[in-house]
Amino acid sequence: MYPSMSCWTRRGLLLALALGLALLVPMALSLGAAEKTRRSVGNGHGTGVTLRPDDSHGDGHGVNKTKKIFPVLTFDFAHVKIPFEISLWVLLASLMKLGFHLIPRLSSIVPESCLLIVVGLLVGGLMKLVGAAPPELQSDVFFLYLLPPIILDAGYFLPIRPFSENLGTILMFAVVGTLWNSFFIGGLLYAVCQIEGTDLKSIGLLPCFLFGSVISAVDPVAVLAVFEEIHINELLHILVFGESLLNDAVTVVLYHLFEEYSGLGMVTFLDVFLGVICFLVVSLGGVLVGAFYGLLAAFTSRFASHTRVIEPLFVFVYSYMSYLSAEVFHLSGIMALIACGAVMRPYVEANISHKSHTTTKYFLKMWSSVSETLIFIFLGVSTVAGLHSWNWTFVTVTIILCLVARVLGVMGLTFVINKFRIVKLTNKDQFIIAYGGLRGAIAFSLGYLLHPEEFPMRNMFLTTIITVVFFTVFVQGMTIRPLVDLLAVKKKQETKRSINEEIHTQFLDHLLTGIEDICGHYGHHHWKDKLNRFNKKYVKKCLIAGERSKEPQLIAFYHKMEMKQAIELVESGGGVKLPSAVPSTVSMQNIQPKKSNSERALPQISKSREEEIRKILRSNLQKTRQRLRSYNRHTLVGEPDEDGWNDLLLKRQKIMDMDKQISRMSNYLTVPAPPPESPTLSRSRLASDPQHYVPKPTLGNVPIIKVDLASPQSPEYVSVVDEFQKEAVPLKEEDEDAGGLTMKVPLGDPKKEEQEQQDGGKEQQRLMRCLSDPGPGGAEEEDEPFLP
Amino acid sequence: QTYLFQYTFAVTPAHIKRLYKRFQALDKGNKGYLSPQDFGSVKELATNPIGDRIIGAFFSQGQETVDFHSFVRILAHFRPLDKNRAKRPDSPEPINSRISKLRFAFQLYDQDNDGKISRDELLQVLRTMLEMQVTEEQLESIADRTIQEADLDGDNAISFDEFRKSLEKVNIEHKMSSRFLH
């Protein structure tokens, strides 16, 4: 049905939808109005369609007033004003994002952030023309609602390995670099302000330092927005990004310090000393708060197996709570969020279902994307909305000083850092780090927080901050991409981490730990090893539900990889292909010390029977291939999924095309293509949740890729292969159709045959079920039984 | 003798002093050489899954003792690579170059020294690393998968070149360097 839908019917559908919406909205409005007016008069019969607003609105609820016509349709905007406006802004932001990618070449030249600021400027300008007051970016809206999603997204998906390996460097840049920047800019600005000719004499030293601290912080939002598009290599990305995250603590302390004492005009050594203590408290406190909430979230997720639907909620709420709790004590909320996300992630991911994981990922990305868009748009609007006081000297000097300070700071710090690094930072790296120091909305919001009474030059500060932000985002943001290409900076490698890499890296970890032990050196590897052991022994047991707590990391990785590959195979249309390692039982059940039989979804077969079956299957491998073609799949089918019909039919088309390709490549373990008239199998194959046939939720979301139909020692054993393998593994059978087989239908006793067919079929179906991608659209299968 | 070390292994005199001190600390009984028992006294090696392989790497073919020269030679593999040093065209491959490090790691896998990591050798490594938390079948499937991924010439074993290729994305210079010899 779906493939044959013509564009006319599609347009018709859209039109119907639009009409429906158009009718619904006024209806909703009038319903709201009707409820509000609470006319208890019994006139429920309207006498025709009237659009007349009810002018006896405020008449009170008195009885026997003049009977007026019942308002069928009214207009009452006031009480939905705020949510309506918010939704309009969000909608605007999303539509803009859509729009940019429709214009083909624009997004490759201009980074999105620039475009969004321009849009904000336009919208602000429009609003001013119309006469409405454009909203300014309020600081608490920014700090409480717009910033956390972005930081949480960054923290949750922070790549821990490169981050921890480069932690020293990152901290140096974040702490020392920001301090250097603030004082350099602040001090020199003060010197410039004292020069005759400019009318900036009134700005004291401390306000200058305050300004310096506000403007020198590298902004994570801007860095993310720009760096995401240039796909730079992992090291540089984590350096700049990590710096932008960790300098929050420094900024907070400096800001509060200078703000407190600006009025008094002087800072004593005691204050400085307390400031240092405060810095330690702020940063470590933030991290501790975050870690605490992270552990709580991990612990909660352990018990969430019965309410899978709200699992993502725990991730979000606990993280937000950690941010808010840190903000209560003026600790660094950003560091709390990062710590929370990074701490909870490994445990939560082991506990929650596959779908919840996908949900979490998509929600985080969605929220952070919308937030980022809104922030940039509002920056543009605030520029138009705000009161400005432009001072040429101040602005130009600030911009120049920012650049100079950044370059000097990076160069100086790298010189020191390279003495301690194993892999040194080259000049190219230094340039990118210096050039990637973008300022953004955090600086603006911090400036906005200043009280106008204490800081009469607040408007000038704000103007300057906005100019600097625009400069960095537009000039540096736009030019960084061609510069990266020009300098031939290493780009991000599309790493598909292979199992080889995983095994060998673990091996090397052990090796280095051993070597360090022999040297008697308590180095990086030693502590990492100790942490891993501690984690494995105590923490995982508490925080991960059920048997997965004992699962070694390699196995988890292997399973994840297999599942991913299986899903890819299904998605690409080769629906019946099986993942590698077919002949052996790669199932979670085998990890458990005792096999609880109640967890098997299949009917019980006794051990001897199993052996018998295996023998028969093995011996009949050759003959079964032909038989299989006529194998009737209809008997296997479970609950068909009606909703997934259309997708599946499309996929089936693809499958059939792919199967022609498959028959050429003989290094798959495939089941031959289904006959064209068995849509039911396609449906069942692609429309199920791998979780389902594991009744006990503690087995989690790992699919039981149990295809144990031939023991590995059998002569028909064909090792399974990666789809992307170039060479075919030599096969025993010369069959151009499929290299090896899983469905071995034996010829023997017809009754047994039937049974094996069923079992084999069930095996295959189970396999195929577990290969399907649940995806975001598969929600309706959540409660469906696996087998009829 | 230090000059020889410096030239061959590119270790500085400070390194040599440190290594010699450690050598003496490990050498119980002041024999002037190390035996396997001396290595066994390092507690953490006992809990290391590949501890015995590492110890075995110090003892070259058939030898029962490790003198200081060999001790330094093995450990020199783990010196961070100095990329900026000008490469003289006639100088041999430095011992801490990427290739050399990889070769060392390869030899730890390849216990029978036939130039290939066979399936059994791989299984052995996996078994010790995963410490009996998984079944034999799972190990075998992982081993098979690993070999299939890396094996380019179809001999069902991983040669040194294939090993090197499979690790081309990993930053070996960083991963196989110890700050002790920095």
XYZ file of N, CA, C and O in Angstrom, chain A residues 533-668:
544
model
N 40.363 -2.584 39.355
C 40.116 -3.714 40.254
C 39.096 -3.369 41.323
O 38.197 -4.142 41.630
N 39.264 -2.173 41.875
C 38.328 -1.736 42.901
C 36.914 -1.688 42.335
O 35.950 -2.148 42.944
N 36.851 -1.122 41.144
C 35.568 -1.009 40.483
C 34.930 -2.374 40.301
O 33.766 -2.604 40.608
N 35.741 -3.292 39.817
C 35.192 -4.611 39.520
C 34.751 -5.312 40.795
O 33.729 -5.947 40.854
N 35.560 -5.142 41.829
C 35.301 -5.949 43.010
C 34.127 -5.427 43.823
O 33.310 -6.177 44.302
N 34.071 -4.124 44.006
C 33.071 -3.618 44.926
C 31.964 -2.834 44.251
O 30.792 -3.068 44.458
N 32.393 -1.893 43.428
C 31.393 -0.936 42.964
C 30.395 -1.565 42.015
O 29.193 -1.373 42.140
N 30.907 -2.352 41.104
C 30.000 -2.912 40.115
C 28.957 -3.795 40.774
O 27.813 -3.836 40.337
N 29.379 -4.482 41.822
C 28.434 -5.378 42.473
C 27.261 -4.617 43.045
O 26.143 -5.093 43.062
N 27.543 -3.404 43.533
C 26.454 -2.638 44.133
C 25.545 -2.051 43.097
O 24.342 -1.958 43.287
N 26.160 -1.578 42.040
C 25.408 -0.676 41.195
C 24.826 -1.314 39.957
O 24.022 -0.707 39.290
N 25.266 -2.504 39.644
C 24.726 -3.099 38.427
C 23.850 -4.274 38.806
O 24.209 -5.075 39.655
N 22.713 -4.321 38.159
C 21.740 -5.331 38.541
C 22.169 -6.693 38.049
O 22.695 -6.835 36.961
N 21.881 -7.656 38.848
C 21.922 -9.031 38.395
C 23.286 -9.503 37.942
O 24.323 -9.115 38.466
N 23.247 -10.306 36.931
C 24.453 -11.016 36.574
C 25.397 -10.169 35.758
O 26.541 -10.521 35.577
N 24.916 -9.076 35.260
C 25.791 -8.285 34.409
C 26.920 -7.664 35.197
O 27.866 -7.151 34.638
N 26.793 -7.683 36.525
C 27.861 -7.072 37.300
C 29.152 -7.850 37.157
O 30.224 -7.330 37.400
N 29.035 -9.131 36.762
C 30.268 -9.908 36.688
C 30.833 -9.927 35.278
O 31.851 -10.523 35.031
N 30.142 -9.269 34.388
C 30.544 -9.406 32.994
C 31.818 -8.635 32.736
O 31.908 -7.454 33.013
N 32.817 -9.297 32.211
C 34.048 -8.574 31.924
C 33.844 -7.583 30.793
O 32.994 -7.765 29.943
N 34.661 -6.586 30.811
C 34.476 -5.489 29.869
C 34.608 -5.963 28.429
O 33.905 -5.504 27.549
N 35.500 -6.908 28.233
C 35.718 -7.383 26.873
C 34.467 -8.052 26.321
O 34.104 -7.869 25.168
N 33.824 -8.822 27.167
C 32.625 -9.502 26.718
C 31.529 -8.495 26.418
O 30.814 -8.611 25.422
N 31.401 -7.526 27.288
C 30.377 -6.510 27.047
C 30.630 -5.818 25.718
O 29.712 -5.606 24.926
N 31.887 -5.497 25.503
C 32.224 -4.850 24.246
C 31.912 -5.755 23.071
O 31.373 -5.313 22.053
N 32.257 -7.001 23.206
C 32.041 -7.951 22.126
C 30.570 -8.063 21.792
O 30.165 -8.032 20.636
N 29.756 -8.187 22.837
C 28.319 -8.285 22.607
C 27.776 -7.049 21.937
O 26.984 -7.112 21.000
N 28.239 -5.898 22.444
C 27.746 -4.649 21.861
C 28.091 -4.595 20.386
O 27.284 -4.202 19.548
N 29.292 -5.022 20.090
C 29.723 -4.960 18.711
C 28.924 -5.906 17.836
O 28.513 -5.555 16.738
N 28.711 -7.094 18.323
C 27.935 -8.066 17.582
C 26.536 -7.554 17.336
O 26.003 -7.644 16.235
N 25.954 -6.986 18.363
C 24.589 -6.529 18.206
C 24.529 -5.393 17.196
O 23.659 -5.355 16.339
N 25.497 -4.492 17.321
C 25.509 -3.369 16.394
C 25.636 -3.855 14.972
O 24.946 -3.394 14.067
N 26.519 -4.813 14.781
C 26.727 -5.305 13.443
C 25.494 -6.024 12.931
O 25.113 -5.883 11.780
N 24.866 -6.781 13.822
C 23.667 -7.487 13.423
C 22.583 -6.499 13.029
O 21.911 -6.671 12.017
N 22.454 -5.455 13.803
C 21.443 -4.460 13.478
C 21.760 -3.820 12.139
O 20.875 -3.608 11.306
N 23.033 -3.542 11.920
C 23.406 -2.943 10.640
C 23.055 -3.847 9.487
O 22.574 -3.410 8.452
N 23.321 -5.125 9.671
C 23.022 -6.060 8.601
C 21.535 -6.063 8.293
O 21.126 -6.063 7.144
N 20.740 -6.041 9.328
C 19.308 -6.067 9.098
C 18.873 -4.782 8.420
O 18.102 -4.789 7.473
N 19.388 -3.691 8.905
C 18.971 -2.405 8.357
C 19.339 -2.281 6.895
O 18.619 -1.688 6.113
N 20.494 -2.829 6.552
C 20.922 -2.658 5.171
C 20.153 -3.558 4.232
O 20.408 -3.582 3.054
N 19.222 -4.289 4.768
C 18.362 -5.043 3.888
C 18.727 -6.502 3.807
O 17.988 -7.307 3.265
N 19.883 -6.850 4.328
C 20.226 -8.258 4.303
C 19.645 -8.926 5.515
O 20.331 -9.472 6.353
N 18.344 -8.893 5.588
C 17.688 -9.218 6.843
C 17.943 -10.580 7.389
O 17.866 -10.798 8.580
N 18.251 -11.494 6.531
C 18.354 -12.837 7.071
C 19.769 -13.205 7.421
O 20.034 -14.321 7.807
N 20.648 -12.296 7.281
C 22.018 -12.667 7.586
C 22.221 -12.722 9.084
O 21.647 -11.945 9.816
N 23.069 -13.573 9.475
C 23.316 -13.747 10.889
C 24.657 -13.145 11.241
O 25.509 -12.997 10.395
N 24.823 -12.829 12.457
C 26.111 -12.267 12.852
C 27.186 -13.338 12.905
O 26.916 -14.493 12.645
N 28.345 -12.942 13.227
C 29.451 -13.896 13.213
C 29.342 -14.852 14.383
O 28.493 -14.714 15.242
N 30.223 -15.725 14.393
C 30.286 -16.700 15.498
C 28.999 -17.469 15.617
O 28.468 -17.651 16.695
N 28.498 -17.868 14.520
C 27.211 -18.528 14.555
C 27.229 -19.862 15.263
O 26.374 -20.140 16.071
N 28.183 -20.682 14.954
C 28.035 -22.036 15.502
C 28.222 -22.131 16.997
O 27.966 -23.160 17.563
N 28.680 -21.101 17.605
C 28.871 -21.286 19.043
C 27.829 -20.510 19.807
O 27.242 -19.575 19.306
N 27.675 -20.917 20.995
C 26.635 -20.308 21.805
C 27.181 -19.061 22.456
O 27.908 -19.127 23.429
N 26.849 -17.966 21.882
C 27.298 -16.741 22.514
C 26.114 -16.160 23.225
O 25.412 -15.327 22.723
N 25.885 -16.632 24.350
C 24.688 -16.147 25.009
C 24.993 -15.769 26.440
O 25.891 -16.299 27.072
N 24.241 -14.868 26.906
C 24.431 -14.387 28.261
C 24.209 -15.507 29.249
O 24.755 -15.515 30.330
N 23.404 -16.450 28.867
C 23.097 -17.518 29.809
C 24.331 -18.277 30.201
O 24.418 -18.821 31.286
N 25.268 -18.315 29.275
C 26.439 -19.122 29.583
C 27.355 -18.473 30.587
O 28.227 -19.106 31.118
N 27.166 -17.199 30.774
C 28.052 -16.550 31.722
C 27.621 -16.882 33.135
O 28.409 -16.961 34.049
N 26.370 -17.071 33.282
C 25.888 -17.342 34.635
C 26.360 -18.695 35.105
O 26.374 -19.633 34.351
N 26.726 -18.759 36.335
C 27.245 -20.039 36.839
C 26.194 -21.134 36.810
O 26.470 -22.261 36.468
N 24.989 -20.763 37.155
C 23.963 -21.788 37.080
C 22.922 -21.365 36.078
O 22.503 -20.225 36.031
N 22.540 -22.267 35.316
C 21.593 -21.970 34.258
C 20.204 -22.122 34.834
O 19.776 -23.214 35.160
N 19.516 -21.045 34.959
C 18.155 -21.183 35.479
C 17.247 -21.494 34.327
O 17.054 -20.693 33.428
N 16.712 -22.651 34.340
C 15.974 -23.109 33.182
C 14.727 -22.300 32.918
O 14.203 -22.287 31.827
N 14.238 -21.654 33.915
C 13.013 -20.913 33.701
C 13.216 -19.743 32.763
O 12.272 -19.173 32.262
N 14.469 -19.406 32.487
C 14.687 -18.237 31.668
C 14.709 -18.552 30.191
O 14.757 -17.691 29.365
N 14.728 -19.793 29.864
C 14.757 -20.120 28.450
C 13.374 -19.918 27.868
O 12.386 -20.332 28.411
N 13.359 -19.277 26.753
C 12.068 -18.998 26.147
C 11.554 -20.206 25.391
O 10.390 -20.302 25.070
N 12.438 -21.126 25.070
C 12.004 -22.272 24.287
C 11.566 -23.389 25.199
O 11.979 -23.467 26.347
N 10.782 -24.261 24.649
C 10.408 -25.437 25.457
C 11.637 -26.273 25.753
O 12.612 -26.246 25.029
N 11.566 -26.947 26.822
C 12.721 -27.675 27.297
C 12.998 -28.903 26.444
O 12.095 -29.621 26.072
N 14.235 -29.094 26.118
C 14.638 -30.320 25.456
C 15.683 -30.974 26.335
O 16.574 -30.303 26.836
N 15.581 -32.216 26.496
C 16.537 -32.873 27.374
C 17.893 -32.919 26.695
O 18.018 -32.768 25.484
N 18.911 -33.103 27.501
C 20.283 -33.041 27.020
C 20.536 -34.061 25.916
O 21.148 -33.772 24.912
N 20.049 -35.277 26.144
C 20.327 -36.316 25.159
C 19.629 -36.007 23.854
O 20.157 -36.208 22.774
N 18.451 -35.484 23.972
C 17.695 -35.125 22.791
C 18.439 -34.061 22.004
O 18.532 -34.089 20.792
N 18.997 -33.098 22.745
C 19.743 -32.030 22.110
C 20.904 -32.602 21.308
O 21.174 -32.204 20.182
N 21.570 -33.549 21.937
C 22.701 -34.174 21.264
C 22.263 -34.861 19.992
O 22.905 -34.767 18.954
N 21.135 -35.545 20.142
C 20.599 -36.247 18.977
C 20.321 -35.266 17.847
O 20.672 -35.478 16.697
N 19.677 -34.215 18.226
C 19.313 -33.215 17.229
C 20.556 -32.685 16.551
O 20.619 -32.542 15.340
N 21.548 -32.395 17.359
C 22.768 -31.834 16.791
C 23.399 -32.783 15.800
O 23.849 -32.390 14.739
N 23.436 -34.065 16.201
C 24.041 -35.052 15.315
C 23.313 -35.082 13.988
O 23.913 -35.074 12.925
N 22.003 -35.081 14.104
C 21.219 -35.188 12.877
C 21.401 -33.958 12.010
O 21.591 -34.041 10.798
N 21.379 -32.836 12.654
C 21.540 -31.607 11.890
C 22.868 -31.589 11.175
O 22.975 -31.241 10.017
N 23.894 -31.971 11.910
C 25.220 -31.976 11.334
C 25.298 -32.860 10.120
O 25.822 -32.487 9.090
N 24.755 -34.081 10.289
C 24.941 -35.044 9.206
C 24.126 -34.695 7.991
O 24.438 -35.116 6.901
N 23.127 -33.884 8.180
C 22.277 -33.611 7.034
C 22.485 -32.248 6.430
O 21.656 -31.760 5.688
N 23.584 -31.688 6.738
C 23.833 -30.323 6.288
C 23.733 -30.205 4.787
O 23.129 -29.307 4.248
N 24.324 -31.148 4.109
C 24.390 -31.055 2.664
C 23.001 -31.049 2.038
O 22.698 -30.250 1.175
N 22.197 -31.930 2.499
C 20.913 -32.072 1.827
C 19.966 -30.956 2.189
O 19.076 -30.613 1.457
N 20.205 -30.354 3.312
C 19.193 -29.421 3.785
C 19.123 -28.159 2.963
O 18.130 -27.484 2.942
N 20.197 -27.868 2.302
C 20.211 -26.598 1.600
C 19.076 -26.506 0.604
O 18.383 -25.516 0.511
N 18.914 -27.601 -0.151
C 17.855 -27.580 -1.137
C 16.499 -27.518 -0.484
O 15.622 -26.790 -0.900
N 16.370 -28.302 0.548
C 15.078 -28.363 1.200
C 14.660 -27.006 1.708
O 13.513 -26.649 1.717
N 15.612 -26.278 2.114
C 15.281 -25.059 2.802
C 14.556 -24.087 1.909
O 13.772 -23.278 2.348
N 14.819 -24.182 0.631
C 14.179 -23.234 -0.262
C 12.680 -23.340 -0.207
O 11.968 -22.370 -0.381
N 12.223 -24.563 0.001
C 10.783 -24.706 -0.006
C 10.209 -24.663 1.395
O 9.061 -24.931 1.618
N 11.037 -24.335 2.313
C 10.646 -24.310 3.704
C 9.573 -23.247 3.897
O 9.747 -22.117 3.538
N 8.516 -23.627 4.498
C 7.426 -22.703 4.636
C 7.575 -21.890 5.907
O 7.497 -22.398 7.002
N 7.818 -20.644 5.700
C 8.075 -19.806 6.850
C 6.820 -19.422 7.599
O 6.876 -18.895 8.687
N 5.709 -19.615 6.988
C 4.490 -19.179 7.637
C 4.269 -19.853 8.958
O 3.601 -19.312 9.827
N 4.827 -21.029 9.087
C 4.579 -21.740 10.330
C 5.389 -21.162 11.478
O 5.165 -21.462 12.615
N 6.349 -20.362 11.166
C 7.200 -19.869 12.245
C 6.674 -18.625 12.882
O 7.106 -18.220 13.932
N 5.788 -17.990 12.162
C 5.526 -16.597 12.484
C 4.888 -16.400 13.827
O 3.972 -17.102 14.205
N 5.331 -15.420 14.499
C 4.731 -15.005 15.768
C 3.753 -13.890 15.519
O 3.127 -13.807 14.474
N 3.628 -13.032 16.476
C 2.675 -11.951 16.351
C 3.119 -10.965 15.287
O 4.150 -10.340 15.406
N 2.384 -10.801 14.272
C 2.789 -9.799 13.291
C 2.533 -8.402 13.841
O 1.628 -8.197 14.628
N 3.356 -7.538 13.421
C 3.233 -6.176 13.906
C 2.576 -5.340 12.833
O 3.171 -5.047 11.815
N 1.361 -4.934 13.078
C 0.629 -4.262 12.029
C 1.208 -2.903 11.705
O 1.248 -2.459 10.577
N 1.693 -2.258 12.725
C 2.138 -0.894 12.480
C 3.406 -0.838 11.672
O 3.658 0.111 10.958
N 4.195 -1.875 11.799
C 5.485 -1.806 11.125
C 5.422 -2.262 9.686
O 6.423 -2.386 9.005
N 4.205 -2.524 9.239
C 3.973 -3.072 7.913
C 4.725 -2.343 6.806
O 5.513 -2.916 6.061
N 4.447 -1.081 6.731
C 4.948 -0.337 5.586
C 6.453 -0.352 5.521
O 7.046 -0.607 4.479
N 7.063 -0.106 6.687
C 8.527 -0.129 6.709
C 9.042 -1.460 6.243
O 10.004 -1.564 5.504
N 8.345 -2.501 6.716
C 8.872 -3.816 6.442
C 8.755 -4.179 4.981
O 9.617 -4.825 4.418
N 7.660 -3.725 4.375
C 7.522 -4.032 2.972
C 8.638 -3.370 2.173
O 9.231 -3.961 1.285
N 8.929 -2.142 2.551
C 10.043 -1.455 1.904
C 11.329 -2.224 2.083
O 12.090 -2.454 1.153
N 11.502 -2.656 3.329
C 12.736 -3.369 3.635
C 12.800 -4.664 2.863
O 13.856 -5.090 2.428
N 11.653 -5.253 2.713
C 11.653 -6.523 1.992
C 12.128 -6.335 0.579
O 12.855 -7.148 0.036
N 11.710 -5.247 -0.010
C 12.199 -4.937 -1.354
C 13.706 -4.893 -1.353
O 14.386 -5.495 -2.160
N 14.214 -4.158 -0.381
C 15.654 -4.026 -0.299
C 16.302 -5.371 -0.079
O 17.338 -5.681 -0.635
N 15.654 -6.163 0.764
C 16.228 -7.465 1.066
C 16.355 -8.279 -0.197
O 17.377 -8.912 -0.442
N 15.309 -8.223 -1.001
C 15.364 -9.052 -2.177
C 16.458 -8.586 -3.118
O 17.134 -9.394 -3.750
N 16.665 -7.300 -3.169
C 17.778 -6.822 -3.988
C 19.100 -7.271 -3.413
O 20.001 -7.676 -4.134
N 19.180 -7.170 -2.124
C 20.435 -7.532 -1.469
C 20.739 -9.003 -1.639
O 21.884 -9.401 -1.755
N 19.689 -9.790 -1.641
C 19.936 -11.220 -1.692
C 20.627 -11.620 -2.979
O 21.422 -12.554 -3.003
N 20.311 -10.881 -4.023
C 21.036 -11.182 -5.255
C 22.513 -10.938 -5.049
O 23.376 -11.690 -5.456
N 22.809 -9.859 -4.369
C 24.205 -9.557 -4.085
C 24.826 -10.621 -3.199
O 25.956 -11.022 -3.374
N 24.025 -11.034 -2.237
C 24.545 -11.993 -1.269
C 24.961 -13.273 -1.948
O 25.976 -13.870 -1.639
N 24.130 -13.685 -2.893
C 24.418 -14.970 -3.502
C 25.758 -14.961 -4.200
O 26.358 -15.998 -4.398
N 26.224 -13.798 -4.487
C 27.539 -13.736 -5.107
C 28.648 -13.887 -4.089
O 29.676 -14.474 -4.307
N 28.400 -13.339 -2.948
C 29.433 -13.393 -1.925
C 29.219 -14.601 -1.041
O 28.182 -14.758 -0.443
N 30.151 -15.413 -0.987
C 29.894 -16.661 -0.286
C 30.485 -16.685 1.089
O 30.858 -17.704 1.624
N 30.646 -15.587 1.677
C 31.176 -15.660 3.026
C 30.178 -15.199 4.061
O 30.494 -14.540 5.015
N 28.952 -15.550 3.829
C 27.979 -15.260 4.858
C 27.427 -16.548 5.377
O 27.443 -17.563 4.731
